[in-house]
mmCIF file of N, CA, C and O in Angstrom:
data_model
loop_
_atom_site.group_PDB
_atom_site.id
_atom_site.type_symbol
_atom_site.label_atom_id
_atom_site.label_comp_id
_atom_site.label_asym_id
_atom_site.label_seq_id
_atom_site.Cartn_x
_atom_site.Cartn_y
_atom_site.Cartn_z
ATOM 1 N N MET T 1 -7.780 10.649 -20.290
ATOM 2 C CA MET T 1 -8.211 9.231 -19.583
ATOM 3 C C MET T 1 -8.519 8.217 -20.459
ATOM 4 O O MET T 1 -9.360 8.580 -21.552
ATOM 5 N N ILE T 2 -8.174 7.441 -20.334
ATOM 6 C CA ILE T 2 -8.537 5.811 -21.184
ATOM 7 C C ILE T 2 -9.840 5.137 -20.212
ATOM 8 O O ILE T 2 -9.672 5.094 -19.146
ATOM 9 N N ARG T 3 -10.892 5.018 -21.278
ATOM 10 C CA ARG T 3 -11.603 4.363 -20.811
ATOM 11 C C ARG T 3 -12.104 2.873 -21.391
ATOM 12 O O ARG T 3 -11.791 2.676 -22.537
ATOM 13 N N HIS T 4 -11.825 1.901 -20.546
ATOM 14 C CA HIS T 4 -11.912 0.405 -21.033
ATOM 15 C C HIS T 4 -12.995 -0.348 -20.346
ATOM 16 O O HIS T 4 -13.144 0.098 -18.662
ATOM 17 N N THR T 5 -13.547 -1.022 -20.559
ATOM 18 C CA THR T 5 -14.746 -2.052 -20.164
ATOM 19 C C THR T 5 -13.978 -3.386 -19.717
ATOM 20 O O THR T 5 -13.565 -4.150 -20.615
ATOM 21 N N ILE T 6 -14.012 -3.988 -18.545
ATOM 22 C CA ILE T 6 -13.413 -5.035 -18.004
ATOM 23 C C ILE T 6 -14.810 -5.746 -17.273
ATOM 24 O O ILE T 6 -15.697 -5.405 -16.909
ATOM 25 N N GLN T 7 -14.400 -7.502 -17.784
ATOM 26 C CA GLN T 7 -15.398 -8.127 -16.842
ATOM 27 C C GLN T 7 -14.947 -8.913 -15.721
ATOM 28 O O GLN T 7 -13.706 -9.545 -15.956
ATOM 29 N N VAL T 8 -15.652 -9.171 -14.737
ATOM 30 C CA VAL T 8 -15.167 -9.587 -13.638
ATOM 31 C C VAL T 8 -16.366 -10.563 -13.226
ATOM 32 O O VAL T 8 -17.497 -10.246 -13.586
ATOM 33 N N GLU T 9 -15.948 -11.585 -12.604
ATOM 34 C CA GLU T 9 -16.763 -12.766 -12.259
ATOM 35 C C GLU T 9 -17.771 -12.503 -10.987
ATOM 36 O O GLU T 9 -18.385 -12.899 -10.881
ATOM 37 N N ASP T 10 -16.996 -11.663 -10.154
ATOM 38 C CA ASP T 10 -17.794 -11.394 -8.874
ATOM 39 C C ASP T 10 -17.355 -10.305 -8.101
ATOM 40 O O ASP T 10 -16.321 -9.532 -8.851
ATOM 41 N N GLU T 11 -17.704 -9.984 -7.119
ATOM 42 C CA GLU T 11 -17.461 -8.569 -6.356
ATOM 43 C C GLU T 11 -15.852 -8.659 -5.544
ATOM 44 O O GLU T 11 -15.522 -7.703 -5.877
ATOM 45 N N SER T 12 -15.161 -9.862 -5.409
ATOM 46 C CA SER T 12 -14.063 -9.713 -4.894
ATOM 47 C C SER T 12 -13.180 -9.634 -5.888
ATOM 48 O O SER T 12 -11.960 -8.863 -5.865
ATOM 49 N N GLU T 13 -13.507 -9.826 -7.382
ATOM 50 C CA GLU T 13 -12.576 -9.456 -8.576
ATOM 51 C C GLU T 13 -12.802 -8.110 -8.677
ATOM 52 O O GLU T 13 -11.805 -7.320 -9.010
ATOM 53 N N TYR T 14 -13.890 -7.789 -8.847
ATOM 54 C CA TYR T 14 -14.216 -6.060 -8.843
ATOM 55 C C TYR T 14 -13.480 -5.433 -8.156
ATOM 56 O O TYR T 14 -12.821 -4.196 -8.376
ATOM 57 N N LEU T 15 -13.476 -5.617 -6.638
ATOM 58 C CA LEU T 15 -12.883 -4.627 -5.672
ATOM 59 C C LEU T 15 -11.343 -5.079 -5.676
ATOM 60 O O LEU T 15 -10.569 -4.033 -5.617
ATOM 61 N N ALA T 16 -10.509 -6.285 -6.340
ATOM 62 C CA ALA T 16 -9.215 -6.436 -6.201
ATOM 63 C C ALA T 16 -8.909 -5.214 -7.349
ATOM 64 O O ALA T 16 -7.755 -4.937 -7.604
ATOM 65 N N ALA T 17 -9.421 -5.321 -8.531
ATOM 66 C CA ALA T 17 -9.295 -4.665 -9.736
ATOM 67 C C ALA T 17 -9.115 -2.897 -9.142
ATOM 68 O O ALA T 17 -8.247 -2.397 -9.519
ATOM 69 N N GLN T 18 -10.301 -2.988 -8.538
ATOM 70 C CA GLN T 18 -10.337 -1.189 -7.612
ATOM 71 C C GLN T 18 -8.997 -0.975 -6.862
ATOM 72 O O GLN T 18 -8.261 -0.063 -7.188
ATOM 73 N N GLN T 19 -8.789 -1.884 -6.475
ATOM 74 C CA GLN T 19 -7.708 -1.686 -5.320
ATOM 75 C C GLN T 19 -6.359 -1.721 -6.121
ATOM 76 O O GLN T 19 -5.146 -1.008 -5.935
ATOM 77 N N ALA T 20 -6.176 -2.566 -7.060
ATOM 78 C CA ALA T 20 -4.905 -2.342 -8.033
ATOM 79 C C ALA T 20 -4.822 -1.097 -8.655
ATOM 80 O O ALA T 20 -3.558 -0.477 -8.815
ATOM 81 N N ILE T 21 -5.713 -0.624 -9.135
ATOM 82 C CA ILE T 21 -6.001 0.568 -9.675
ATOM 83 C C ILE T 21 -5.513 1.915 -8.782
ATOM 84 O O ILE T 21 -4.444 2.795 -9.216
ATOM 85 N N ALA T 22 -5.707 1.696 -7.729
ATOM 86 C CA ALA T 22 -5.814 2.680 -6.617
ATOM 87 C C ALA T 22 -3.973 2.589 -6.085
ATOM 88 O O ALA T 22 -3.536 3.632 -6.228
ATOM 89 N N MET T 23 -3.495 1.150 -6.248
ATOM 90 C CA MET T 23 -2.366 1.037 -5.939
ATOM 91 C C MET T 23 -1.193 1.539 -6.975
ATOM 92 O O MET T 23 -0.040 2.274 -6.540
ATOM 93 N N VAL T 24 -1.601 1.608 -8.208
ATOM 94 C CA VAL T 24 -0.504 2.183 -9.212
ATOM 95 C C VAL T 24 -0.599 3.725 -9.043
ATOM 96 O O VAL T 24 0.172 4.023 -9.173
ATOM 97 N N ARG T 25 -2.111 4.286 -8.697
ATOM 98 C CA ARG T 25 -1.747 5.566 -8.649
ATOM 99 C C ARG T 25 -1.181 6.287 -7.470
ATOM 100 O O ARG T 25 -0.442 7.157 -7.745
ATOM 101 N N GLU T 26 -1.076 5.296 -6.253
ATOM 102 C CA GLU T 26 -0.561 5.659 -5.144
ATOM 103 C C GLU T 26 1.135 5.598 -5.628
ATOM 104 O O GLU T 26 1.793 6.372 -5.217
ATOM 105 N N LEU T 27 1.627 4.788 -6.279
ATOM 106 C CA LEU T 27 2.988 4.547 -6.589
ATOM 107 C C LEU T 27 2.939 5.639 -7.570
ATOM 108 O O LEU T 27 4.378 6.422 -7.337
ATOM 109 N N LYS T 28 2.274 5.726 -8.653
ATOM 110 C CA LYS T 28 2.855 7.256 -9.483
ATOM 111 C C LYS T 28 3.065 8.201 -8.425
ATOM 112 O O LYS T 28 3.783 9.158 -8.819
ATOM 113 N N ALA T 29 1.889 8.769 -7.710
ATOM 114 C CA ALA T 29 2.120 9.929 -6.833
ATOM 115 C C ALA T 29 3.626 9.772 -5.667
ATOM 116 O O ALA T 29 4.140 10.913 -5.654
ATOM 117 N N LEU T 30 4.035 8.716 -5.500
ATOM 118 C CA LEU T 30 4.965 8.729 -4.937
ATOM 119 C C LEU T 30 6.020 8.828 -5.663
ATOM 120 O O LEU T 30 7.182 9.623 -5.198
ATOM 121 N N ALA T 31 6.415 8.536 -6.675
ATOM 122 C CA ALA T 31 7.442 8.598 -7.855
ATOM 123 C C ALA T 31 7.435 10.265 -8.151
ATOM 124 O O ALA T 31 8.507 10.564 -8.144
ATOM 125 N N ASN T 32 6.341 10.896 -8.431
ATOM 126 C CA ASN T 32 6.555 12.085 -8.456
ATOM 127 C C ASN T 32 6.998 12.990 -7.269
ATOM 128 O O ASN T 32 7.572 14.008 -7.514
ATOM 129 N N GLY T 33 6.569 12.378 -5.954
ATOM 130 C CA GLY T 33 7.119 13.072 -4.757
ATOM 131 C C GLY T 33 8.516 12.854 -4.546
ATOM 132 O O GLY T 33 9.039 13.362 -3.458
ATOM 133 N N THR T 34 9.296 11.789 -5.021
ATOM 134 C CA THR T 34 10.689 11.305 -4.560
ATOM 135 C C THR T 34 11.505 12.519 -5.332
ATOM 136 O O THR T 34 11.506 12.281 -6.562
ATOM 137 N N PRO T 35 12.482 12.452 -4.641
ATOM 138 C CA PRO T 35 13.721 13.093 -5.409
ATOM 139 C C PRO T 35 14.213 12.640 -6.385
ATOM 140 O O PRO T 35 14.492 11.435 -6.188
ATOM 141 N N ASP T 36 14.830 13.327 -7.527
ATOM 142 C CA ASP T 36 15.707 12.710 -8.346
ATOM 143 C C ASP T 36 16.650 11.727 -7.936
ATOM 144 O O ASP T 36 17.584 12.019 -6.891
ATOM 145 N N GLY T 37 17.052 10.428 -8.667
ATOM 146 C CA GLY T 37 18.187 9.773 -8.199
ATOM 147 C C GLY T 37 17.814 8.643 -6.962
ATOM 148 O O GLY T 37 18.305 7.738 -7.051
ATOM 149 N N LYS T 38 16.396 9.123 -6.649
ATOM 150 C CA LYS T 38 16.110 7.846 -5.561
ATOM 151 C C LYS T 38 14.670 7.652 -5.719
ATOM 152 O O LYS T 38 14.073 6.515 -5.235
ATOM 153 N N VAL T 39 14.068 7.607 -7.100
ATOM 154 C CA VAL T 39 12.764 7.262 -7.582
ATOM 155 C C VAL T 39 12.827 5.786 -7.698
ATOM 156 O O VAL T 39 11.909 5.304 -7.078
ATOM 157 N N LEU T 40 13.436 5.236 -8.366
ATOM 158 C CA LEU T 40 13.717 3.743 -8.424
ATOM 159 C C LEU T 40 13.685 3.037 -7.075
ATOM 160 O O LEU T 40 12.750 2.295 -6.623
ATOM 161 N N ALA T 41 14.560 3.363 -6.252
ATOM 162 C CA ALA T 41 14.535 2.509 -5.415
ATOM 163 C C ALA T 41 13.473 2.630 -4.252
ATOM 164 O O ALA T 41 13.036 1.804 -3.461
ATOM 165 N N VAL T 42 12.993 3.989 -3.884
ATOM 166 C CA VAL T 42 11.940 4.247 -3.267
ATOM 167 C C VAL T 42 10.593 3.493 -3.684
ATOM 168 O O VAL T 42 9.901 2.772 -3.296
ATOM 169 N N VAL T 43 10.416 3.584 -5.013
ATOM 170 C CA VAL T 43 9.325 2.921 -5.621
ATOM 171 C C VAL T 43 8.863 1.576 -5.425
ATOM 172 O O VAL T 43 8.147 0.984 -5.412
ATOM 173 N N GLU T 44 10.201 1.114 -5.897
ATOM 174 C CA GLU T 44 10.571 -0.581 -6.032
ATOM 175 C C GLU T 44 10.177 -0.952 -4.917
ATOM 176 O O GLU T 44 9.550 -1.779 -4.512
ATOM 177 N N ARG T 45 10.806 -0.312 -3.691
ATOM 178 C CA ARG T 45 10.590 -0.808 -2.089
ATOM 179 C C ARG T 45 8.890 -0.908 -1.921
ATOM 180 O O ARG T 45 8.711 -1.846 -1.253
ATOM 181 N N GLU T 46 8.361 0.351 -2.025
ATOM 182 C CA GLU T 46 7.084 0.511 -1.676
ATOM 183 C C GLU T 46 6.324 -0.666 -2.655
ATOM 184 O O GLU T 46 5.341 -1.059 -2.166
ATOM 185 N N ALA T 47 6.632 -0.966 -4.140
ATOM 186 C CA ALA T 47 5.568 -1.811 -4.820
ATOM 187 C C ALA T 47 5.650 -2.553 -4.221
ATOM 188 O O ALA T 47 4.849 -3.726 -4.226
ATOM 189 N N VAL T 48 6.789 -3.457 -4.011
ATOM 190 C CA VAL T 48 6.956 -4.962 -3.302
ATOM 191 C C VAL T 48 6.183 -5.072 -1.743
ATOM 192 O O VAL T 48 5.576 -5.924 -1.938
ATOM 193 N N GLU T 49 6.282 -4.145 -1.108
ATOM 194 C CA GLU T 49 5.770 -4.118 -0.108
ATOM 195 C C GLU T 49 3.668 -4.024 -0.496
ATOM 196 O O GLU T 49 3.475 -5.005 0.320
ATOM 197 N N ARG T 50 3.615 -3.194 -1.205
ATOM 198 C CA ARG T 50 2.139 -3.036 -0.983
ATOM 199 C C ARG T 50 1.885 -4.161 -2.055
ATOM 200 O O ARG T 50 0.511 -5.170 -1.945
ATOM 201 N N GLY T 51 2.587 -4.700 -3.111
ATOM 202 C CA GLY T 51 2.271 -5.994 -3.721
ATOM 203 C C GLY T 51 1.937 -7.027 -2.889
ATOM 204 O O GLY T 51 0.849 -7.770 -3.323
ATOM 205 N N ARG T 52 3.011 -7.166 -1.901
ATOM 206 C CA ARG T 52 2.979 -8.395 -0.932
ATOM 207 C C ARG T 52 1.476 -8.441 -0.190
ATOM 208 O O ARG T 52 0.883 -9.011 -0.080
ATOM 209 N N ARG T 53 1.503 -7.168 0.444
ATOM 210 C CA ARG T 53 0.132 -7.126 1.207
ATOM 211 C C ARG T 53 -1.430 -7.398 0.438
ATOM 212 O O ARG T 53 -1.905 -8.194 0.628
ATOM 213 N N PHE T 54 -1.604 -6.757 -0.987
ATOM 214 C CA PHE T 54 -2.398 -6.988 -1.876
ATOM 215 C C PHE T 54 -2.712 -8.210 -2.218
ATOM 216 O O PHE T 54 -3.478 -9.055 -2.164
ATOM 217 N N THR T 55 -1.410 -9.321 -2.325
ATOM 218 C CA THR T 55 -1.470 -10.452 -2.699
ATOM 219 C C THR T 55 -1.966 -11.185 -1.642
ATOM 220 O O THR T 55 -2.670 -12.379 -1.560
ATOM 221 N N ARG T 56 -1.561 -11.114 -0.436
ATOM 222 C CA ARG T 56 -1.621 -11.452 0.802
ATOM 223 C C ARG T 56 -3.302 -11.545 1.255
ATOM 224 O O ARG T 56 -4.044 -12.361 1.689
ATOM 225 N N ASP T 57 -3.801 -10.359 1.095
ATOM 226 C CA ASP T 57 -5.285 -10.212 1.412
ATOM 227 C C ASP T 57 -6.075 -10.660 0.502
ATOM 228 O O ASP T 57 -7.093 -11.338 0.808
ATOM 229 N N ARG T 58 -6.016 -10.788 -1.082
ATOM 230 C CA ARG T 58 -6.659 -11.372 -1.899
ATOM 231 C C ARG T 58 -6.552 -12.637 -1.569
ATOM 232 O O ARG T 58 -7.638 -13.646 -2.207
ATOM 233 N N LEU T 59 -5.769 -13.594 -1.328
ATOM 234 C CA LEU T 59 -5.245 -15.152 -1.206
ATOM 235 C C LEU T 59 -6.311 -15.424 0.161
ATOM 236 O O LEU T 59 -7.127 -16.246 0.392
ATOM 237 N N GLN T 60 -6.310 -14.373 1.226
ATOM 238 C CA GLN T 60 -6.788 -14.646 2.324
ATOM 239 C C GLN T 60 -8.347 -14.518 1.993
ATOM 240 O O GLN T 60 -9.544 -15.423 2.543
ATOM 241 N N GLU T 61 -9.009 -13.787 1.283
ATOM 242 C CA GLU T 61 -10.383 -13.590 0.554
ATOM 243 C C GLU T 61 -10.537 -14.790 -0.074
ATOM 244 O O GLU T 61 -11.724 -15.459 0.120
ATOM 245 N N VAL T 62 -9.726 -15.177 -0.916
ATOM 246 C CA VAL T 62 -9.911 -16.406 -1.493
ATOM 247 C C VAL T 62 -10.260 -17.811 -0.629
ATOM 248 O O VAL T 62 -11.297 -18.602 -0.601
ATOM 249 N N LEU T 63 -9.432 -17.935 0.461
ATOM 250 C CA LEU T 63 -9.401 -18.803 1.315
ATOM 251 C C LEU T 63 -10.568 -18.774 2.430
ATOM 252 O O LEU T 63 -11.191 -19.731 2.517
ATOM 253 N N ASN T 64 -10.996 -17.641 2.533
ATOM 254 C CA ASN T 64 -12.190 -17.480 3.645
ATOM 255 C C ASN T 64 -13.409 -18.226 2.885
ATOM 256 O O ASN T 64 -14.263 -18.480 3.061
ATOM 257 N N ALA T 65 -13.284 -17.431 1.011
ATOM 258 C CA ALA T 65 -14.801 -17.763 0.496
ATOM 259 C C ALA T 65 -14.776 -19.397 0.305
ATOM 260 O O ALA T 65 -15.895 -19.820 0.575
ATOM 261 N N GLN T 66 -13.718 -20.201 0.069
ATOM 262 C CA GLN T 66 -13.646 -21.335 0.000
ATOM 263 C C GLN T 66 -14.101 -21.833 1.370
ATOM 264 O O GLN T 66 -15.224 -23.005 1.267
ATOM 265 N N ALA T 67 -13.464 -21.642 2.503
ATOM 266 C CA ALA T 67 -14.138 -22.015 3.786
ATOM 267 C C ALA T 67 -15.556 -21.786 3.892
ATOM 268 O O ALA T 67 -16.142 -22.660 4.483
ATOM 269 N N ALA T 68 -16.023 -20.778 3.873
ATOM 270 C CA ALA T 68 -17.320 -20.498 3.922
ATOM 271 C C ALA T 68 -18.484 -21.417 3.045
ATOM 272 O O ALA T 68 -19.237 -21.971 3.531
ATOM 273 N N GLY T 69 -17.997 -21.577 1.831
ATOM 274 C CA GLY T 69 -18.517 -22.766 0.980
ATOM 275 C C GLY T 69 -18.589 -24.066 1.361
ATOM 276 O O GLY T 69 -19.390 -24.759 1.584
ATOM 277 N N LEU T 70 -17.659 -24.460 2.161
ATOM 278 C CA LEU T 70 -17.537 -25.780 2.641
ATOM 279 C C LEU T 70 -18.004 -25.886 3.965
ATOM 280 O O LEU T 70 -18.946 -27.024 4.126
ATOM 281 N N GLU T 71 -18.150 -24.812 4.670
ATOM 282 C CA GLU T 71 -19.197 -24.813 6.097
ATOM 283 C C GLU T 71 -20.623 -24.849 5.540
ATOM 284 O O GLU T 71 -21.396 -25.499 6.198
ATOM 285 N N LYS T 72 -20.817 -24.347 4.534
ATOM 286 C CA LYS T 72 -22.648 -24.314 3.931
ATOM 287 C C LYS T 72 -23.004 -25.843 3.558
ATOM 288 O O LYS T 72 -23.897 -25.874 4.110
ATOM 289 N N LYS T 73 -21.697 -26.320 2.912
ATOM 290 C CA LYS T 73 -21.937 -27.523 2.069
ATOM 291 C C LYS T 73 -22.087 -28.927 3.348
ATOM 292 O O LYS T 73 -22.341 -29.730 3.162
ATOM 293 N N GLY T 74 -21.499 -28.606 4.632
ATOM 294 C CA GLY T 74 -21.369 -29.436 5.549
ATOM 295 C C GLY T 74 -20.116 -30.357 5.593
ATOM 296 O O GLY T 74 -20.125 -31.074 5.961
ATOM 297 N N SER T 75 -19.219 -30.014 4.685
ATOM 298 C CA SER T 75 -18.302 -30.843 3.952
ATOM 299 C C SER T 75 -16.994 -30.810 5.108
ATOM 300 O O SER T 75 -15.890 -31.560 5.229
ATOM 301 N N ALA T 76 -16.920 -29.572 5.823
ATOM 302 C CA ALA T 76 -15.585 -29.380 6.785
ATOM 303 C C ALA T 76 -16.006 -29.421 8.130
ATOM 304 O O ALA T 76 -17.209 -29.265 8.784
ATOM 305 N N ASP T 77 -15.211 -30.224 8.655
ATOM 306 C CA ASP T 77 -15.036 -30.346 10.138
ATOM 307 C C ASP T 77 -14.386 -28.912 10.935
ATOM 308 O O ASP T 77 -13.636 -28.935 11.186
ATOM 309 N N GLY T 78 -15.801 -28.337 11.463
ATOM 310 C CA GLY T 78 -15.237 -27.125 12.130
ATOM 311 C C GLY T 78 -15.026 -26.145 11.096
ATOM 312 O O GLY T 78 -14.932 -26.249 9.803
ATOM 313 N N SER T 79 -14.396 -25.127 11.851
ATOM 314 C CA SER T 79 -14.134 -23.668 10.911
ATOM 315 C C SER T 79 -12.738 -24.043 10.353
ATOM 316 O O SER T 79 -11.877 -24.616 11.311
ATOM 317 N N ALA T 80 -12.705 -23.696 8.983
ATOM 318 C CA ALA T 80 -10.992 -23.754 8.509
ATOM 319 C C ALA T 80 -10.062 -22.774 9.218
ATOM 320 O O ALA T 80 -11.043 -21.541 9.632
ATOM 321 N N PRO T 81 -9.058 -22.512 9.462
ATOM 322 C CA PRO T 81 -8.242 -21.915 10.006
ATOM 323 C C PRO T 81 -8.236 -20.570 9.220
ATOM 324 O O PRO T 81 -7.706 -19.386 9.587
ATOM 325 N N ALA T 82 -8.028 -20.453 7.786
ATOM 326 C CA ALA T 82 -8.348 -19.078 7.141
ATOM 327 C C ALA T 82 -9.653 -18.042 7.307
ATOM 328 O O ALA T 82 -9.307 -17.165 7.229
ATOM 329 N N ALA T 83 -10.746 -19.060 7.997
ATOM 330 C CA ALA T 83 -12.022 -18.427 8.103
ATOM 331 C C ALA T 83 -12.071 -17.741 9.372
ATOM 332 O O ALA T 83 -13.200 -17.334 9.634
ATOM 333 N N ALA T 84 -10.961 -18.247 10.258
ATOM 334 C CA ALA T 84 -11.302 -17.816 11.717
ATOM 335 C C ALA T 84 -11.267 -16.185 12.014
ATOM 336 O O ALA T 84 -10.593 -15.441 10.833
ATOM 337 N N GLY T 85 -11.887 -15.361 12.953
ATOM 338 C CA GLY T 85 -12.116 -14.369 12.941
ATOM 339 C C GLY T 85 -10.868 -13.488 13.243
ATOM 340 O O GLY T 85 -9.933 -13.948 14.107
ATOM 341 N N GLY T 86 -10.680 -12.148 12.593
ATOM 342 C CA GLY T 86 -9.646 -11.799 12.889
ATOM 343 C C GLY T 86 -8.346 -11.877 12.208
ATOM 344 O O GLY T 86 -7.202 -11.330 12.018
ATOM 345 N N ALA T 87 -8.382 -12.971 11.008
ATOM 346 C CA ALA T 87 -7.578 -13.639 10.460
ATOM 347 C C ALA T 87 -6.738 -12.534 9.400
ATOM 348 O O ALA T 87 -5.559 -12.219 9.169
ATOM 349 N N THR T 88 -7.509 -11.754 8.962
ATOM 350 C CA THR T 88 -6.911 -10.516 7.915
ATOM 351 C C THR T 88 -6.427 -9.296 8.579
ATOM 352 O O THR T 88 -5.606 -8.525 8.061
ATOM 353 N N ALA T 89 -6.475 -9.397 9.930
ATOM 354 C CA ALA T 89 -5.968 -8.259 10.773
ATOM 355 C C ALA T 89 -4.529 -8.391 11.109
ATOM 356 O O ALA T 89 -3.403 -7.770 11.809
ATOM 357 N N ALA T 90 -4.076 -9.904 11.032
ATOM 358 C CA ALA T 90 -2.969 -10.350 11.735
ATOM 359 C C ALA T 90 -1.610 -9.984 10.850
ATOM 360 O O ALA T 90 -1.906 -9.470 9.539
ATOM 361 N N GLY T 91 -0.224 -10.032 11.195
ATOM 362 C CA GLY T 91 0.935 -9.665 10.546
ATOM 363 C C GLY T 91 1.034 -10.647 9.785
ATOM 364 O O GLY T 91 0.507 -11.679 9.481
ATOM 365 N N PRO T 92 2.242 -10.457 8.593
ATOM 366 C CA PRO T 92 2.564 -11.738 7.779
ATOM 367 C C PRO T 92 2.828 -12.798 8.845
ATOM 368 O O PRO T 92 3.233 -12.778 9.814
ATOM 369 N N SER T 93 3.053 -13.764 8.096
ATOM 370 C CA SER T 93 2.930 -15.256 8.579
ATOM 371 C C SER T 93 4.583 -15.432 8.681
ATOM 372 O O SER T 93 5.500 -14.762 8.298
ATOM 373 N N VAL T 94 4.687 -16.401 9.377
ATOM 374 C CA VAL T 94 6.459 -16.510 9.720
ATOM 375 C C VAL T 94 7.182 -17.212 8.372
ATOM 376 O O VAL T 94 7.984 -16.361 8.401
ATOM 377 N N ALA T 95 6.328 -17.476 7.309
ATOM 378 C CA ALA T 95 7.340 -17.938 6.056
ATOM 379 C C ALA T 95 7.106 -16.990 5.378
ATOM 380 O O ALA T 95 7.794 -16.776 4.202
ATOM 381 N N SER T 96 6.621 -15.665 5.653
ATOM 382 C CA SER T 96 6.743 -14.537 5.006
ATOM 383 C C SER T 96 8.204 -13.654 4.787
ATOM 384 O O SER T 96 8.692 -13.940 5.878
ATOM 385 N N SER T 97 8.705 -13.000 3.789
ATOM 386 C CA SER T 97 9.681 -12.229 3.640
ATOM 387 C C SER T 97 9.784 -11.042 4.314
ATOM 388 O O SER T 97 8.714 -10.617 5.013
ATOM 389 N N PRO T 98 10.677 -11.238 5.241
ATOM 390 C CA PRO T 98 10.960 -9.763 6.266
ATOM 391 C C PRO T 98 10.789 -8.659 5.439
ATOM 392 O O PRO T 98 11.240 -8.417 4.145
ATOM 393 N N ARG T 99 10.290 -7.298 6.268
ATOM 394 C CA ARG T 99 10.090 -6.076 5.480
ATOM 395 C C ARG T 99 11.694 -5.572 5.018
ATOM 396 O O ARG T 99 12.666 -5.854 5.942
ATOM 397 N N PRO T 100 11.802 -5.111 3.775
ATOM 398 C CA PRO T 100 13.138 -4.473 3.620
ATOM 399 C C PRO T 100 13.737 -3.302 4.762
ATOM 400 O O PRO T 100 12.777 -2.463 5.256
ATOM 401 N N ALA T 101 14.711 -3.309 4.955
ATOM 402 C CA ALA T 101 15.369 -2.349 5.965
ATOM 403 C C ALA T 101 15.018 -0.795 5.027
ATOM 404 O O ALA T 101 15.381 -0.559 4.085
ATOM 405 N N THR T 102 14.883 0.075 5.992
ATOM 406 C CA THR T 102 14.887 1.592 5.779
ATOM 407 C C THR T 102 15.655 2.505 6.351
ATOM 408 O O THR T 102 16.329 1.677 7.267
#
């Protein structure tokens, strides 16, 4: 086990770092359990999907934090769409790439 110290600016960066580490570990386990000759295709497909989800979730957190900051300052007219309740539970946006065929 390698131990390194990293500095993060806030709780969201800390959580993102933890989630990224967990994602790498999940991909390693997937690679170890995939039959020879199919590892690259299976792991690549899952890495793309998990990476897309990870990025979308981090972006949502950033937008929600920004909207919350604006609402506290009184600069925003009403609530921002990114801060709407349940937004993180929604599926991919219309502009998102379709899921790869399985």
